[in-house]
Amino acid sequence: MASSDVAKVRVVGRGGHGSTPQRAADPVPALAEITTALQTMVTRRFDVQDPVVVTVGLLQAGTIANVIRRRGASRRRCAPSRTPPATGCSRPSRGSSRASPRHTA
């Protein structure tokens, strides 16, 4: 069984109401971009013979349909076999979250 690292990412935006999205900074697009970047990273940065597994098991940003939450979070598990996890799996989070109004990664 391979070892793996768990990473938690929190993206902070500006909350608001769904009827006025222009006043909010929605964290969900940034979380979606981070997830897509992680999947792309696996296919572009690692050798096809190097078994790498990235699982995004949680995306969370609210419970009410017409409210844009201020914060969103994701949790993922990274299990690269030859590349240190800290260098490979955290880079997409730092870049994508910096595109949002306020970032924490």
mmCIF file of C-alpha atoms in Angstrom:
data_model
loop_
_atom_site.group_PDB
_atom_site.id
_atom_site.type_symbol
_atom_site.label_atom_id
_atom_site.label_comp_id
_atom_site.label_asym_id
_atom_site.label_seq_id
_atom_site.Cartn_x
_atom_site.Cartn_y
_atom_site.Cartn_z
ATOM 1 C CA MET A 1 0.000 0.000 0.000
ATOM 2 C CA ALA A 2 1.370 3.401 -0.988
ATOM 3 C CA SER A 3 1.575 6.361 1.317
ATOM 4 C CA SER A 4 -0.422 9.491 0.648
ATOM 5 C CA ASP A 5 -0.850 13.035 1.893
ATOM 6 C CA VAL A 6 -4.115 14.791 2.660
ATOM 7 C CA ALA A 7 -4.382 18.429 1.668
ATOM 8 C CA LYS A 8 -7.082 20.833 2.806
ATOM 9 C CA VAL A 9 -7.678 23.985 0.783
ATOM 10 C CA ARG A 10 -9.861 26.909 1.780
ATOM 11 C CA VAL A 11 -10.779 29.628 -0.702
ATOM 12 C CA VAL A 12 -12.177 32.848 0.753
ATOM 13 C CA GLY A 13 -14.243 35.186 -1.393
ATOM 14 C CA ARG A 14 -17.068 37.562 -0.617
ATOM 15 C CA GLY A 15 -20.513 36.198 0.126
ATOM 16 C CA GLY A 16 -23.726 37.486 -1.351
ATOM 17 C CA HIS A 17 -27.166 36.673 -2.656
ATOM 18 C CA GLY A 18 -27.796 34.740 -5.853
ATOM 19 C CA SER A 19 -29.917 37.594 -7.239
ATOM 20 C CA THR A 20 -26.905 39.955 -7.173
ATOM 21 C CA PRO A 21 -23.873 37.811 -8.033
ATOM 22 C CA GLN A 22 -21.923 40.863 -9.232
ATOM 23 C CA ARG A 23 -21.557 41.916 -5.578
ATOM 24 C CA ALA A 24 -20.071 38.601 -4.504
ATOM 25 C CA ALA A 25 -16.766 36.833 -5.121
ATOM 26 C CA ASP A 26 -17.835 33.197 -5.455
ATOM 27 C CA PRO A 27 -15.241 30.665 -4.207
ATOM 28 C CA VAL A 28 -16.802 27.803 -6.212
ATOM 29 C CA PRO A 29 -15.190 28.655 -9.599
ATOM 30 C CA ALA A 30 -11.768 28.808 -7.910
ATOM 31 C CA LEU A 31 -12.364 25.391 -6.290
ATOM 32 C CA ALA A 32 -13.460 23.958 -9.635
ATOM 33 C CA GLU A 33 -10.346 25.357 -11.305
ATOM 34 C CA ILE A 34 -8.121 23.836 -8.613
ATOM 35 C CA THR A 35 -9.765 20.441 -9.132
ATOM 36 C CA THR A 36 -9.332 20.616 -12.907
ATOM 37 C CA ALA A 37 -5.710 21.767 -12.546
ATOM 38 C CA LEU A 38 -4.926 18.807 -10.267
ATOM 39 C CA GLN A 39 -6.289 16.327 -12.779
ATOM 40 C CA THR A 40 -4.391 18.024 -15.615
ATOM 41 C CA MET A 41 -1.209 18.050 -13.539
ATOM 42 C CA VAL A 42 -1.310 14.261 -13.208
ATOM 43 C CA THR A 43 -1.461 13.778 -16.980
ATOM 44 C CA ARG A 44 1.104 16.463 -17.858
ATOM 45 C CA ARG A 45 3.740 16.444 -15.101
ATOM 46 C CA PHE A 46 4.170 12.767 -14.247
ATOM 47 C CA ASP A 47 5.543 9.900 -16.302
ATOM 48 C CA VAL A 48 2.875 7.495 -17.506
ATOM 49 C CA GLN A 49 4.846 4.688 -15.818
ATOM 50 C CA ASP A 50 4.804 6.513 -12.455
ATOM 51 C CA PRO A 51 1.627 5.529 -10.583
ATOM 52 C CA VAL A 52 0.074 8.758 -9.320
ATOM 53 C CA VAL A 53 -3.333 9.047 -7.691
ATOM 54 C CA VAL A 54 -5.072 12.328 -6.893
ATOM 55 C CA THR A 55 -8.515 12.092 -5.334
ATOM 56 C CA VAL A 56 -10.635 15.153 -4.632
ATOM 57 C CA GLY A 57 -13.108 13.650 -2.210
ATOM 58 C CA LEU A 58 -14.809 16.772 -0.880
ATOM 59 C CA LEU A 59 -15.898 20.085 -2.364
ATOM 60 C CA GLN A 60 -18.024 22.191 -0.059
ATOM 61 C CA ALA A 61 -19.339 25.713 -0.392
ATOM 62 C CA GLY A 62 -22.792 26.047 1.069
ATOM 63 C CA THR A 63 -26.173 24.561 1.804
ATOM 64 C CA ILE A 64 -28.674 27.109 0.442
ATOM 65 C CA ALA A 65 -29.355 27.362 -3.303
ATOM 66 C CA ASN A 66 -29.709 31.150 -3.566
ATOM 67 C CA VAL A 67 -26.801 32.178 -1.310
ATOM 68 C CA ILE A 68 -23.223 32.610 -2.490
ATOM 69 C CA ARG A 69 -21.033 31.489 0.370
ATOM 70 C CA ARG A 70 -18.009 33.495 1.438
ATOM 71 C CA ARG A 71 -15.856 30.388 1.867
ATOM 72 C CA GLY A 72 -15.396 27.151 0.018
ATOM 73 C CA ALA A 73 -13.219 24.177 0.890
ATOM 74 C CA SER A 74 -11.833 21.051 -0.676
ATOM 75 C CA ARG A 75 -9.987 18.032 0.631
ATOM 76 C CA ARG A 76 -7.872 15.815 -1.498
ATOM 77 C CA ARG A 77 -5.512 12.916 -1.212
ATOM 78 C CA CYS A 78 -2.304 12.858 -3.253
ATOM 79 C CA ALA A 79 -0.256 9.713 -3.643
ATOM 80 C CA PRO A 80 2.656 10.240 -6.057
ATOM 81 C CA SER A 81 5.309 7.548 -5.864
ATOM 82 C CA ARG A 82 8.468 9.381 -6.975
ATOM 83 C CA THR A 83 7.749 13.112 -6.741
ATOM 84 C CA PRO A 84 7.441 14.711 -3.299
ATOM 85 C CA PRO A 85 3.737 15.450 -2.651
ATOM 86 C CA ALA A 86 4.350 18.970 -1.390
ATOM 87 C CA THR A 87 5.848 20.102 -4.695
ATOM 88 C CA GLY A 88 3.467 18.289 -7.009
ATOM 89 C CA CYS A 89 0.057 18.515 -5.376
ATOM 90 C CA SER A 90 0.006 21.969 -3.809
ATOM 91 C CA ARG A 91 1.083 24.052 -6.805
ATOM 92 C CA PRO A 92 -2.337 24.167 -8.576
ATOM 93 C CA SER A 93 -4.017 25.264 -5.340
ATOM 94 C CA ARG A 94 -1.645 28.167 -4.801
ATOM 95 C CA GLY A 95 -1.989 29.443 -8.369
ATOM 96 C CA SER A 96 -5.757 29.114 -8.673
ATOM 97 C CA SER A 97 -6.569 30.490 -5.254
ATOM 98 C CA ARG A 98 -4.431 33.579 -5.884
ATOM 99 C CA ALA A 99 -6.752 34.412 -8.756
ATOM 100 C CA SER A 100 -9.564 34.903 -6.250
ATOM 101 C CA PRO A 101 -9.962 38.180 -4.311
ATOM 102 C CA ARG A 102 -8.427 36.767 -1.127
ATOM 103 C CA HIS A 103 -6.519 33.527 -0.940
ATOM 104 C CA THR A 104 -5.465 30.960 1.636
ATOM 105 C CA ALA A 105 -3.902 27.676 0.671
#
